[in-house]
């Protein structure tokens, strides 16, 4: 259902999404550049691969719930979450200009 993706992109939750999307070469390059920048900026992961970043931090089970004034995202705990403390930016709150409600993110929690 990809609710988190829809919220991050400002799409209505009821909107059906295509099963897959074909990225252009330019979109692939921008995506790869962004992921490499994350690795370089996050000192503890500077020698990691993009696949490692995706598997350990981006593709994670979690629970998303809607509150009156915000969304709450609780990310399932993993042993390597100690590295989250070394991210040089905040990940506890997400609020993009097109989002109606902020997302409050909780890491290092057992579901």
PDB file of N, CA and C in Angstrom:
ATOM      1  N   UNK A   1       0.824  -1.203   0.000  1.00  0.00           N
ATOM      2  CA  UNK A   1       0.000   0.000   0.000  1.00  0.00           C
ATOM      3  C   UNK A   1       0.859   1.255   0.000  1.00  0.00           C
ATOM      4  N   UNK A   2       2.109   1.146   0.453  1.00  0.00           N
ATOM      5  CA  UNK A   2       3.110   2.217   0.352  1.00  0.00           C
ATOM      6  C   UNK A   2       2.654   3.541   0.956  1.00  0.00           C
ATOM      7  N   UNK A   3       1.989   3.478   2.088  1.00  0.00           N
ATOM      8  CA  UNK A   3       1.470   4.690   2.736  1.00  0.00           C
ATOM      9  C   UNK A   3       2.567   5.698   3.037  1.00  0.00           C
ATOM     10  N   UNK A   4       3.688   5.250   3.570  1.00  0.00           N
ATOM     11  CA  UNK A   4       4.769   6.182   3.898  1.00  0.00           C
ATOM     12  C   UNK A   4       5.264   6.894   2.647  1.00  0.00           C
ATOM     13  N   UNK A   5       5.442   6.161   1.565  1.00  0.00           N
ATOM     14  CA  UNK A   5       5.885   6.766   0.309  1.00  0.00           C
ATOM     15  C   UNK A   5       4.898   7.829  -0.160  1.00  0.00           C
ATOM     16  N   UNK A   6       3.615   7.525  -0.063  1.00  0.00           N
ATOM     17  CA  UNK A   6       2.587   8.479  -0.477  1.00  0.00           C
ATOM     18  C   UNK A   6       2.627   9.736   0.386  1.00  0.00           C
ATOM     19  N   UNK A   7       2.771   9.563   1.696  1.00  0.00           N
ATOM     20  CA  UNK A   7       2.833  10.714   2.603  1.00  0.00           C
ATOM     21  C   UNK A   7       4.053  11.571   2.270  1.00  0.00           C
ATOM     22  N   UNK A   8       5.205  10.939   2.080  1.00  0.00           N
ATOM     23  CA  UNK A   8       6.427  11.680   1.765  1.00  0.00           C
ATOM     24  C   UNK A   8       6.328  12.444   0.448  1.00  0.00           C
ATOM     25  N   UNK A   9       5.556  11.910  -0.487  1.00  0.00           N
ATOM     26  CA  UNK A   9       5.405  12.558  -1.794  1.00  0.00           C
ATOM     27  C   UNK A   9       4.192  13.477  -1.871  1.00  0.00           C
ATOM     28  N   UNK A  10       3.404  13.550  -0.800  1.00  0.00           N
ATOM     29  CA  UNK A  10       2.223  14.408  -0.793  1.00  0.00           C
ATOM     30  C   UNK A  10       1.068  13.855  -1.607  1.00  0.00           C
ATOM     31  N   UNK A  11       1.006  12.548  -1.753  1.00  0.00           N
ATOM     32  CA  UNK A  11      -0.068  11.915  -2.521  1.00  0.00           C
ATOM     33  C   UNK A  11      -1.187  11.461  -1.591  1.00  0.00           C
ATOM     34  N   UNK A  12      -2.424  11.454  -2.076  1.00  0.00           N
ATOM     35  CA  UNK A  12      -3.523  10.936  -1.255  1.00  0.00           C
ATOM     36  C   UNK A  12      -3.317   9.447  -0.967  1.00  0.00           C
ATOM     37  N   UNK A  13      -3.668   9.029   0.233  1.00  0.00           N
ATOM     38  CA  UNK A  13      -3.467   7.631   0.625  1.00  0.00           C
ATOM     39  C   UNK A  13      -4.309   6.664  -0.198  1.00  0.00           C
ATOM     40  N   UNK A  14      -5.447   7.121  -0.692  1.00  0.00           N
ATOM     41  CA  UNK A  14      -6.326   6.236  -1.469  1.00  0.00           C
ATOM     42  C   UNK A  14      -5.846   6.047  -2.903  1.00  0.00           C
ATOM     43  N   UNK A  15      -4.875   6.836  -3.339  1.00  0.00           N
ATOM     44  CA  UNK A  15      -4.407   6.788  -4.718  1.00  0.00           C
ATOM     45  C   UNK A  15      -3.661   5.485  -4.988  1.00  0.00           C
ATOM     46  N   UNK A  16      -4.118   4.692  -5.963  1.00  0.00           N
ATOM     47  CA  UNK A  16      -3.370   3.470  -6.292  1.00  0.00           C
ATOM     48  C   UNK A  16      -2.071   3.833  -7.015  1.00  0.00           C
ATOM     49  N   UNK A  17      -1.030   3.099  -6.718  1.00  0.00           N
ATOM     50  CA  UNK A  17       0.261   3.331  -7.358  1.00  0.00           C
ATOM     51  C   UNK A  17       0.571   2.188  -8.309  1.00  0.00           C
ATOM     52  N   UNK A  18       1.323   2.474  -9.366  1.00  0.00           N
ATOM     53  CA  UNK A  18       1.708   1.388 -10.270  1.00  0.00           C
ATOM     54  C   UNK A  18       2.602   0.393  -9.548  1.00  0.00           C
ATOM     55  N   UNK A  19       2.571  -0.839 -10.001  1.00  0.00           N
ATOM     56  CA  UNK A  19       3.368  -1.897  -9.380  1.00  0.00           C
ATOM     57  C   UNK A  19       4.861  -1.587  -9.463  1.00  0.00           C
ATOM     58  N   UNK A  20       5.281  -1.021 -10.565  1.00  0.00           N
ATOM     59  CA  UNK A  20       6.690  -0.656 -10.720  1.00  0.00           C
ATOM     60  C   UNK A  20       6.785   0.634 -11.529  1.00  0.00           C
ATOM     61  N   UNK A  21       7.921   1.284 -11.416  1.00  0.00           N
ATOM     62  CA  UNK A  21       8.168   2.536 -12.126  1.00  0.00           C
ATOM     63  C   UNK A  21       9.507   2.406 -12.836  1.00  0.00           C
ATOM     64  N   UNK A  22       9.546   2.797 -14.072  1.00  0.00           N
ATOM     65  CA  UNK A  22      10.792   2.769 -14.829  1.00  0.00           C
ATOM     66  C   UNK A  22      11.449   4.146 -14.733  1.00  0.00           C
ATOM     67  N   UNK A  23      12.617   4.197 -14.100  1.00  0.00           N
ATOM     68  CA  UNK A  23      13.339   5.457 -13.958  1.00  0.00           C
ATOM     69  C   UNK A  23      14.148   5.743 -15.215  1.00  0.00           C
ATOM     70  N   UNK A  24      14.259   7.024 -15.533  1.00  0.00           N
ATOM     71  CA  UNK A  24      15.137   7.417 -16.634  1.00  0.00           C
ATOM     72  C   UNK A  24      16.583   7.310 -16.153  1.00  0.00           C
ATOM     73  N   UNK A  25      17.504   7.359 -17.071  1.00  0.00           N
ATOM     74  CA  UNK A  25      18.925   7.312 -16.699  1.00  0.00           C
ATOM     75  C   UNK A  25      19.279   8.504 -15.807  1.00  0.00           C
ATOM     76  N   UNK A  26      18.744   9.664 -16.118  1.00  0.00           N
ATOM     77  CA  UNK A  26      19.011  10.857 -15.295  1.00  0.00           C
ATOM     78  C   UNK A  26      18.473  10.672 -13.874  1.00  0.00           C
ATOM     79  N   UNK A  27      17.289  10.090 -13.742  1.00  0.00           N
ATOM     80  CA  UNK A  27      16.714   9.841 -12.413  1.00  0.00           C
ATOM     81  C   UNK A  27      17.554   8.827 -11.633  1.00  0.00           C
ATOM     82  N   UNK A  28      18.050   7.811 -12.318  1.00  0.00           N
ATOM     83  CA  UNK A  28      18.925   6.826 -11.666  1.00  0.00           C
ATOM     84  C   UNK A  28      20.211   7.488 -11.162  1.00  0.00           C
ATOM     85  N   UNK A  29      20.772   8.356 -11.989  1.00  0.00           N
ATOM     86  CA  UNK A  29      22.010   9.041 -11.606  1.00  0.00           C
ATOM     87  C   UNK A  29      21.795   9.949 -10.401  1.00  0.00           C
ATOM     88  N   UNK A  30      20.689  10.680 -10.381  1.00  0.00           N
ATOM     89  CA  UNK A  30      20.387  11.555  -9.245  1.00  0.00           C
ATOM     90  C   UNK A  30      20.183  10.721  -7.983  1.00  0.00           C
ATOM     91  N   UNK A  31      19.453   9.617  -8.106  1.00  0.00           N
ATOM     92  CA  UNK A  31      19.212   8.739  -6.954  1.00  0.00           C
ATOM     93  C   UNK A  31      20.519   8.175  -6.411  1.00  0.00           C
ATOM     94  N   UNK A  32      21.365   7.700  -7.294  1.00  0.00           N
ATOM     95  CA  UNK A  32      22.644   7.140  -6.868  1.00  0.00           C
ATOM     96  C   UNK A  32      23.520   8.214  -6.219  1.00  0.00           C
ATOM     97  N   UNK A  33      23.514   9.400  -6.785  1.00  0.00           N
ATOM     98  CA  UNK A  33      24.292  10.504  -6.223  1.00  0.00           C
ATOM     99  C   UNK A  33      23.811  10.865  -4.820  1.00  0.00           C
ATOM    100  N   UNK A  34      22.506  10.886  -4.631  1.00  0.00           N
ATOM    101  CA  UNK A  34      21.942  11.181  -3.312  1.00  0.00           C
ATOM    102  C   UNK A  34      22.363  10.123  -2.296  1.00  0.00           C
ATOM    103  N   UNK A  35      22.250   8.865  -2.665  1.00  0.00           N
ATOM    104  CA  UNK A  35      22.624   7.787  -1.749  1.00  0.00           C
ATOM    105  C   UNK A  35      24.122   7.818  -1.425  1.00  0.00           C
ATOM    106  N   UNK A  36      24.957   8.119  -2.415  1.00  0.00           N
ATOM    107  CA  UNK A  36      26.396   8.248  -2.163  1.00  0.00           C
ATOM    108  C   UNK A  36      26.678   9.420  -1.224  1.00  0.00           C
ATOM    109  N   UNK A  37      25.942  10.511  -1.388  1.00  0.00           N
ATOM    110  CA  UNK A  37      26.114  11.675  -0.509  1.00  0.00           C
ATOM    111  C   UNK A  37      25.756  11.339   0.930  1.00  0.00           C
ATOM    112  N   UNK A  38      24.705  10.545   1.109  1.00  0.00           N
ATOM    113  CA  UNK A  38      24.331  10.111   2.463  1.00  0.00           C
ATOM    114  C   UNK A  38      25.484   9.335   3.087  1.00  0.00           C
ATOM    115  N   UNK A  39      26.045   8.406   2.339  1.00  0.00           N
ATOM    116  CA  UNK A  39      27.146   7.594   2.862  1.00  0.00           C
ATOM    117  C   UNK A  39      28.363   8.447   3.209  1.00  0.00           C
ATOM    118  N   UNK A  40      28.697   9.394   2.358  1.00  0.00           N
ATOM    119  CA  UNK A  40      29.864  10.241   2.617  1.00  0.00           C
ATOM    120  C   UNK A  40      29.643  11.174   3.802  1.00  0.00           C
ATOM    121  N   UNK A  41      28.427  11.678   3.959  1.00  0.00           N
ATOM    122  CA  UNK A  41      28.124  12.603   5.055  1.00  0.00           C
ATOM    123  C   UNK A  41      28.014  11.889   6.394  1.00  0.00           C
ATOM    124  N   UNK A  42      27.606  10.644   6.362  1.00  0.00           N
ATOM    125  CA  UNK A  42      27.419   9.845   7.572  1.00  0.00           C
ATOM    126  C   UNK A  42      28.728   9.106   7.818  1.00  0.00           C
ATOM    127  N   UNK A  43      29.639   9.738   8.508  1.00  0.00           N
ATOM    128  CA  UNK A  43      31.003   9.255   8.680  1.00  0.00           C
ATOM    129  C   UNK A  43      31.146   7.777   8.978  1.00  0.00           C
ATOM    130  N   UNK A  44      30.302   7.240   9.824  1.00  0.00           N
ATOM    131  CA  UNK A  44      30.405   5.831  10.208  1.00  0.00           C
ATOM    132  C   UNK A  44      30.098   4.882   9.047  1.00  0.00           C
ATOM    133  N   UNK A  45      29.438   5.384   8.004  1.00  0.00           N
ATOM    134  CA  UNK A  45      29.087   4.529   6.860  1.00  0.00           C
ATOM    135  C   UNK A  45      29.837   4.903   5.589  1.00  0.00           C
ATOM    136  N   UNK A  46      30.849   5.746   5.703  1.00  0.00           N
ATOM    137  CA  UNK A  46      31.498   6.262   4.494  1.00  0.00           C
ATOM    138  C   UNK A  46      32.095   5.173   3.604  1.00  0.00           C
ATOM    139  N   UNK A  47      32.429   4.026   4.175  1.00  0.00           N
ATOM    140  CA  UNK A  47      32.988   2.928   3.380  1.00  0.00           C
ATOM    141  C   UNK A  47      31.948   1.864   3.021  1.00  0.00           C
ATOM    142  N   UNK A  48      30.705   2.086   3.389  1.00  0.00           N
ATOM    143  CA  UNK A  48      29.633   1.126   3.093  1.00  0.00           C
ATOM    144  C   UNK A  48      29.170   1.280   1.644  1.00  0.00           C
ATOM    145  N   UNK A  49      28.468   0.281   1.164  1.00  0.00           N
ATOM    146  CA  UNK A  49      27.902   0.341  -0.186  1.00  0.00           C
ATOM    147  C   UNK A  49      26.475   0.873  -0.123  1.00  0.00           C
ATOM    148  N   UNK A  50      25.977   1.294  -1.261  1.00  0.00           N
ATOM    149  CA  UNK A  50      24.585   1.736  -1.353  1.00  0.00           C
ATOM    150  C   UNK A  50      23.656   0.597  -0.950  1.00  0.00           C
ATOM    151  N   UNK A  51      23.972  -0.615  -1.382  1.00  0.00           N
ATOM    152  CA  UNK A  51      23.135  -1.772  -1.024  1.00  0.00           C
ATOM    153  C   UNK A  51      23.081  -1.957   0.487  1.00  0.00           C
ATOM    154  N   UNK A  52      24.207  -1.768   1.161  1.00  0.00           N
ATOM    155  CA  UNK A  52      24.230  -1.887   2.621  1.00  0.00           C
ATOM    156  C   UNK A  52      23.345  -0.828   3.263  1.00  0.00           C
ATOM    157  N   UNK A  53      23.448   0.405   2.799  1.00  0.00           N
ATOM    158  CA  UNK A  53      22.597   1.487   3.312  1.00  0.00           C
ATOM    159  C   UNK A  53      21.125   1.134   3.141  1.00  0.00           C
ATOM    160  N   UNK A  54      20.762   0.680   1.965  1.00  0.00           N
ATOM    161  CA  UNK A  54      19.367   0.342   1.694  1.00  0.00           C
ATOM    162  C   UNK A  54      18.888  -0.800   2.574  1.00  0.00           C
ATOM    163  N   UNK A  55      19.671  -1.856   2.665  1.00  0.00           N
ATOM    164  CA  UNK A  55      19.258  -3.048   3.409  1.00  0.00           C
ATOM    165  C   UNK A  55      19.221  -2.825   4.915  1.00  0.00           C
ATOM    166  N   UNK A  56      20.105  -1.974   5.433  1.00  0.00           N
ATOM    167  CA  UNK A  56      20.176  -1.805   6.882  1.00  0.00           C
ATOM    168  C   UNK A  56      19.348  -0.646   7.418  1.00  0.00           C
ATOM    169  N   UNK A  57      19.158   0.406   6.618  1.00  0.00           N
ATOM    170  CA  UNK A  57      18.469   1.574   7.154  1.00  0.00           C
ATOM    171  C   UNK A  57      17.259   2.046   6.352  1.00  0.00           C
ATOM    172  N   UNK A  58      17.207   1.815   5.067  1.00  0.00           N
ATOM    173  CA  UNK A  58      16.096   2.349   4.269  1.00  0.00           C
ATOM    174  C   UNK A  58      14.948   1.364   4.094  1.00  0.00           C
ATOM    175  N   UNK A  59      15.225   0.102   4.001  1.00  0.00           N
ATOM    176  CA  UNK A  59      14.184  -0.924   3.836  1.00  0.00           C
ATOM    177  C   UNK A  59      13.989  -1.631   5.163  1.00  0.00           C
ATOM    178  N   UNK A  60      13.205  -1.020   6.034  1.00  0.00           N
ATOM    179  CA  UNK A  60      13.033  -1.551   7.381  1.00  0.00           C
ATOM    180  C   UNK A  60      11.565  -1.713   7.704  1.00  0.00           C
ATOM    181  N   UNK A  61      11.224  -2.769   8.442  1.00  0.00           N
ATOM    182  CA  UNK A  61       9.849  -2.887   8.930  1.00  0.00           C
ATOM    183  C   UNK A  61       9.571  -1.777   9.942  1.00  0.00           C
ATOM    184  N   UNK A  62       8.328  -1.383  10.001  1.00  0.00           N
ATOM    185  CA  UNK A  62       7.937  -0.364  10.969  1.00  0.00           C
ATOM    186  C   UNK A  62       6.431  -0.277  11.068  1.00  0.00           C
ATOM    187  N   UNK A  63       5.992   0.609  11.938  1.00  0.00           N
ATOM    188  CA  UNK A  63       4.555   0.812  12.132  1.00  0.00           C
ATOM    189  C   UNK A  63       4.264   2.295  11.960  1.00  0.00           C
ATOM    190  N   UNK A  64       3.309   2.599  11.090  1.00  0.00           N
ATOM    191  CA  UNK A  64       2.904   3.970  10.807  1.00  0.00           C
ATOM    192  C   UNK A  64       1.482   4.160  11.302  1.00  0.00           C
ATOM    193  N   UNK A  65       1.281   5.185  12.113  1.00  0.00           N
ATOM    194  CA  UNK A  65      -0.074   5.460  12.602  1.00  0.00           C
ATOM    195  C   UNK A  65      -0.350   6.953  12.503  1.00  0.00           C
ATOM    196  N   UNK A  66      -1.603   7.277  12.253  1.00  0.00           N
ATOM    197  CA  UNK A  66      -2.007   8.674  12.102  1.00  0.00           C
ATOM    198  C   UNK A  66      -2.604   9.187  13.399  1.00  0.00           C
ATOM    199  N   UNK A  67      -2.112  10.328  13.825  1.00  0.00           N
ATOM    200  CA  UNK A  67      -2.659  11.046  14.971  1.00  0.00           C
ATOM    201  C   UNK A  67      -3.333  12.307  14.437  1.00  0.00           C
ATOM    202  N   UNK A  68      -4.012  13.037  15.295  1.00  0.00           N
ATOM    203  CA  UNK A  68      -4.744  14.226  14.856  1.00  0.00           C
ATOM    204  C   UNK A  68      -3.837  15.251  14.178  1.00  0.00           C
ATOM    205  N   UNK A  69      -2.648  15.461  14.716  1.00  0.00           N
ATOM    206  CA  UNK A  69      -1.777  16.519  14.207  1.00  0.00           C
ATOM    207  C   UNK A  69      -0.473  16.021  13.583  1.00  0.00           C
ATOM    208  N   UNK A  70      -0.285  14.702  13.481  1.00  0.00           N
ATOM    209  CA  UNK A  70       0.979  14.168  12.984  1.00  0.00           C
ATOM    210  C   UNK A  70       0.828  12.688  12.615  1.00  0.00           C
ATOM    211  N   UNK A  71       1.854  12.181  11.955  1.00  0.00           N
ATOM    212  CA  UNK A  71       2.019  10.752  11.729  1.00  0.00           C
ATOM    213  C   UNK A  71       3.099  10.266  12.680  1.00  0.00           C
ATOM    214  N   UNK A  72       2.977   9.053  13.161  1.00  0.00           N
ATOM    215  CA  UNK A  72       4.011   8.452  13.989  1.00  0.00           C
ATOM    216  C   UNK A  72       4.552   7.227  13.262  1.00  0.00           C
ATOM    217  N   UNK A  73       5.859   7.203  13.072  1.00  0.00           N
ATOM    218  CA  UNK A  73       6.530   6.074  12.440  1.00  0.00           C
ATOM    219  C   UNK A  73       7.472   5.460  13.462  1.00  0.00           C
ATOM    220  N   UNK A  74       7.245   4.204  13.773  1.00  0.00           N
ATOM    221  CA  UNK A  74       8.109   3.476  14.696  1.00  0.00           C
ATOM    222  C   UNK A  74       8.852   2.428  13.875  1.00  0.00           C
ATOM    223  N   UNK A  75      10.174   2.558  13.835  1.00  0.00           N
ATOM    224  CA  UNK A  75      11.020   1.679  13.039  1.00  0.00           C
ATOM    225  C   UNK A  75      11.475   0.512  13.904  1.00  0.00           C
ATOM    226  N   UNK A  76      11.332  -0.690  13.366  1.00  0.00           N
ATOM    227  CA  UNK A  76      11.730  -1.889  14.107  1.00  0.00           C
ATOM    228  C   UNK A  76      13.225  -1.862  14.422  1.00  0.00           C
ATOM    229  N   UNK A  77      13.551  -2.234  15.633  1.00  0.00           N
ATOM    230  CA  UNK A  77      14.923  -2.189  16.130  1.00  0.00           C
ATOM    231  C   UNK A  77      15.813  -3.237  15.468  1.00  0.00           C
ATOM    232  N   UNK A  78      17.071  -2.856  15.250  1.00  0.00           N
ATOM    233  CA  UNK A  78      18.117  -3.753  14.754  1.00  0.00           C
ATOM    234  C   UNK A  78      19.388  -3.472  15.555  1.00  0.00           C
ATOM    235  N   UNK A  79      20.273  -4.431  15.614  1.00  0.00           N
ATOM    236  CA  UNK A  79      21.501  -4.305  16.410  1.00  0.00           C
ATOM    237  C   UNK A  79      22.363  -3.126  15.966  1.00  0.00           C
ATOM    238  N   UNK A  80      22.394  -2.834  14.678  1.00  0.00           N
ATOM    239  CA  UNK A  80      23.262  -1.776  14.157  1.00  0.00           C
ATOM    240  C   UNK A  80      22.660  -0.379  14.284  1.00  0.00           C
ATOM    241  N   UNK A  81      21.503  -0.253  14.943  1.00  0.00           N
ATOM    242  CA  UNK A  81      20.875   1.063  15.108  1.00  0.00           C
ATOM    243  C   UNK A  81      21.705   2.029  15.942  1.00  0.00           C
ATOM    244  N   UNK A  82      22.726   1.535  16.619  1.00  0.00           N
ATOM    245  CA  UNK A  82      23.624   2.428  17.354  1.00  0.00           C
ATOM    246  C   UNK A  82      24.226   3.465  16.408  1.00  0.00           C
ATOM    247  N   UNK A  83      24.352   3.122  15.129  1.00  0.00           N
ATOM    248  CA  UNK A  83      24.914   4.041  14.138  1.00  0.00           C
ATOM    249  C   UNK A  83      24.001   5.227  13.852  1.00  0.00           C
ATOM    250  N   UNK A  84      22.726   5.103  14.165  1.00  0.00           N
ATOM    251  CA  UNK A  84      21.777   6.205  13.951  1.00  0.00           C
ATOM    252  C   UNK A  84      22.208   7.437  14.744  1.00  0.00           C
ATOM    253  N   UNK A  85      22.839   7.229  15.885  1.00  0.00           N
ATOM    254  CA  UNK A  85      23.289   8.349  16.718  1.00  0.00           C
ATOM    255  C   UNK A  85      24.338   9.210  16.023  1.00  0.00           C
ATOM    256  N   UNK A  86      24.976   8.683  14.989  1.00  0.00           N
ATOM    257  CA  UNK A  86      26.051   9.399  14.305  1.00  0.00           C
ATOM    258  C   UNK A  86      25.605  10.056  12.997  1.00  0.00           C
ATOM    259  N   UNK A  87      24.318  10.038  12.707  1.00  0.00           N
ATOM    260  CA  UNK A  87      23.819  10.726  11.513  1.00  0.00           C
ATOM    261  C   UNK A  87      23.939  12.227  11.768  1.00  0.00           C
ATOM    262  N   UNK A  88      24.549  12.978  10.839  1.00  0.00           N
ATOM    263  CA  UNK A  88      24.784  14.406  11.088  1.00  0.00           C
ATOM    264  C   UNK A  88      23.572  15.310  10.828  1.00  0.00           C
ATOM    265  N   UNK A  89      22.397  14.753  10.762  1.00  0.00           N
ATOM    266  CA  UNK A  89      21.167  15.529  10.610  1.00  0.00           C
ATOM    267  C   UNK A  89      20.086  14.830  11.415  1.00  0.00           C
ATOM    268  N   UNK A  90      18.990  15.518  11.630  1.00  0.00           N
ATOM    269  CA  UNK A  90      17.915  14.932  12.425  1.00  0.00           C
ATOM    270  C   UNK A  90      17.057  13.992  11.579  1.00  0.00           C
ATOM    271  N   UNK A  91      16.659  12.890  12.187  1.00  0.00           N
ATOM    272  CA  UNK A  91      15.729  11.976  11.520  1.00  0.00           C
ATOM    273  C   UNK A  91      14.519  11.711  12.405  1.00  0.00           C
ATOM    274  N   UNK A  92      14.405  12.453  13.484  1.00  0.00           N
ATOM    275  CA  UNK A  92      13.296  12.224  14.411  1.00  0.00           C
ATOM    276  C   UNK A  92      12.014  12.916  13.967  1.00  0.00           C
ATOM    277  N   UNK A  93      12.132  13.883  13.055  1.00  0.00           N
ATOM    278  CA  UNK A  93      10.943  14.548  12.537  1.00  0.00           C
ATOM    279  C   UNK A  93      11.154  14.849  11.059  1.00  0.00           C
ATOM    280  N   UNK A  94      10.117  14.575  10.274  1.00  0.00           N
ATOM    281  CA  UNK A  94      10.142  14.859   8.841  1.00  0.00           C
ATOM    282  C   UNK A  94       8.954  15.753   8.536  1.00  0.00           C
ATOM    283  N   UNK A  95       9.221  16.903   7.924  1.00  0.00           N
ATOM    284  CA  UNK A  95       8.134  17.802   7.513  1.00  0.00           C
ATOM    285  C   UNK A  95       8.579  18.495   6.242  1.00  0.00           C
ATOM    286  N   UNK A  96       8.052  18.029   5.130  1.00  0.00           N
ATOM    287  CA  UNK A  96       8.350  18.628   3.838  1.00  0.00           C
ATOM    288  C   UNK A  96       7.271  19.654   3.512  1.00  0.00           C
ATOM    289  N   UNK A  97       7.576  20.657   2.701  1.00  0.00           N
ATOM    290  CA  UNK A  97       6.618  21.746   2.457  1.00  0.00           C
ATOM    291  C   UNK A  97       5.238  21.287   1.980  1.00  0.00           C
ATOM    292  N   UNK A  98       5.172  20.201   1.248  1.00  0.00           N
ATOM    293  CA  UNK A  98       3.893  19.748   0.695  1.00  0.00           C
ATOM    294  C   UNK A  98       3.147  18.777   1.608  1.00  0.00           C
ATOM    295  N   UNK A  99       3.722  18.434   2.724  1.00  0.00           N
ATOM    296  CA  UNK A  99       3.068  17.498   3.641  1.00  0.00           C
ATOM    297  C   UNK A  99       2.127  18.244   4.578  1.00  0.00           C
ATOM    298  N   UNK A 100       0.919  17.707   4.747  1.00  0.00           N
ATOM    299  CA  UNK A 100      -0.050  18.324   5.643  1.00  0.00           C
ATOM    300  C   UNK A 100       0.325  18.135   7.107  1.00  0.00           C
ATOM    301  N   UNK A 101       0.886  16.986   7.445  1.00  0.00           N
ATOM    302  CA  UNK A 101       1.274  16.675   8.822  1.00  0.00           C
ATOM    303  C   UNK A 101       2.729  16.227   8.846  1.00  0.00           C
ATOM    304  N   UNK A 102       3.387  16.497   9.947  1.00  0.00           N
ATOM    305  CA  UNK A 102       4.762  16.036  10.111  1.00  0.00           C
ATOM    306  C   UNK A 102       4.757  14.535  10.428  1.00  0.00           C
ATOM    307  N   UNK A 103       5.902  13.912  10.247  1.00  0.00           N
ATOM    308  CA  UNK A 103       6.100  12.522  10.648  1.00  0.00           C
ATOM    309  C   UNK A 103       7.103  12.528  11.794  1.00  0.00           C
ATOM    310  N   UNK A 104       6.719  11.975  12.919  1.00  0.00           N
ATOM    311  CA  UNK A 104       7.634  11.805  14.041  1.00  0.00           C
ATOM    312  C   UNK A 104       8.148  10.372  13.997  1.00  0.00           C
ATOM    313  N   UNK A 105       9.465  10.231  13.951  1.00  0.00           N
ATOM    314  CA  UNK A 105      10.101   8.931  13.755  1.00  0.00           C
ATOM    315  C   UNK A 105      10.780   8.483  15.045  1.00  0.00           C
ATOM    316  N   UNK A 106      10.524   7.244  15.431  1.00  0.00           N
ATOM    317  CA  UNK A 106      11.161   6.650  16.603  1.00  0.00           C
ATOM    318  C   UNK A 106      11.980   5.451  16.150  1.00  0.00           C
ATOM    319  N   UNK A 107      13.283   5.479  16.461  1.00  0.00           N
ATOM    320  CA  UNK A 107      14.189   4.380  16.165  1.00  0.00           C
ATOM    321  C   UNK A 107      14.509   3.643  17.448  1.00  0.00           C
ATOM    322  N   UNK A 108      15.127   2.493  17.297  1.00  0.00           N
ATOM    323  CA  UNK A 108      15.596   1.681  18.417  1.00  0.00           C
ATOM    324  C   UNK A 108      14.453   1.268  19.340  1.00  0.00           C
ATOM    325  N   UNK A 109      13.383   0.779  18.729  1.00  0.00           N
ATOM    326  CA  UNK A 109      12.227   0.322  19.485  1.00  0.00           C
ATOM    327  C   UNK A 109      11.835  -1.067  19.002  1.00  0.00           C
ATOM    328  N   UNK A 110      11.532  -1.955  19.909  1.00  0.00           N
ATOM    329  CA  UNK A 110      11.006  -3.272  19.538  1.00  0.00           C
ATOM    330  C   UNK A 110       9.525  -3.119  19.229  1.00  0.00           C
ATOM    331  N   UNK A 111       9.088  -3.700  18.114  1.00  0.00           N
ATOM    332  CA  UNK A 111       7.658  -3.635  17.764  1.00  0.00           C
ATOM    333  C   UNK A 111       6.899  -4.732  18.461  1.00  0.00           C
TER     334      UNK A 111
END
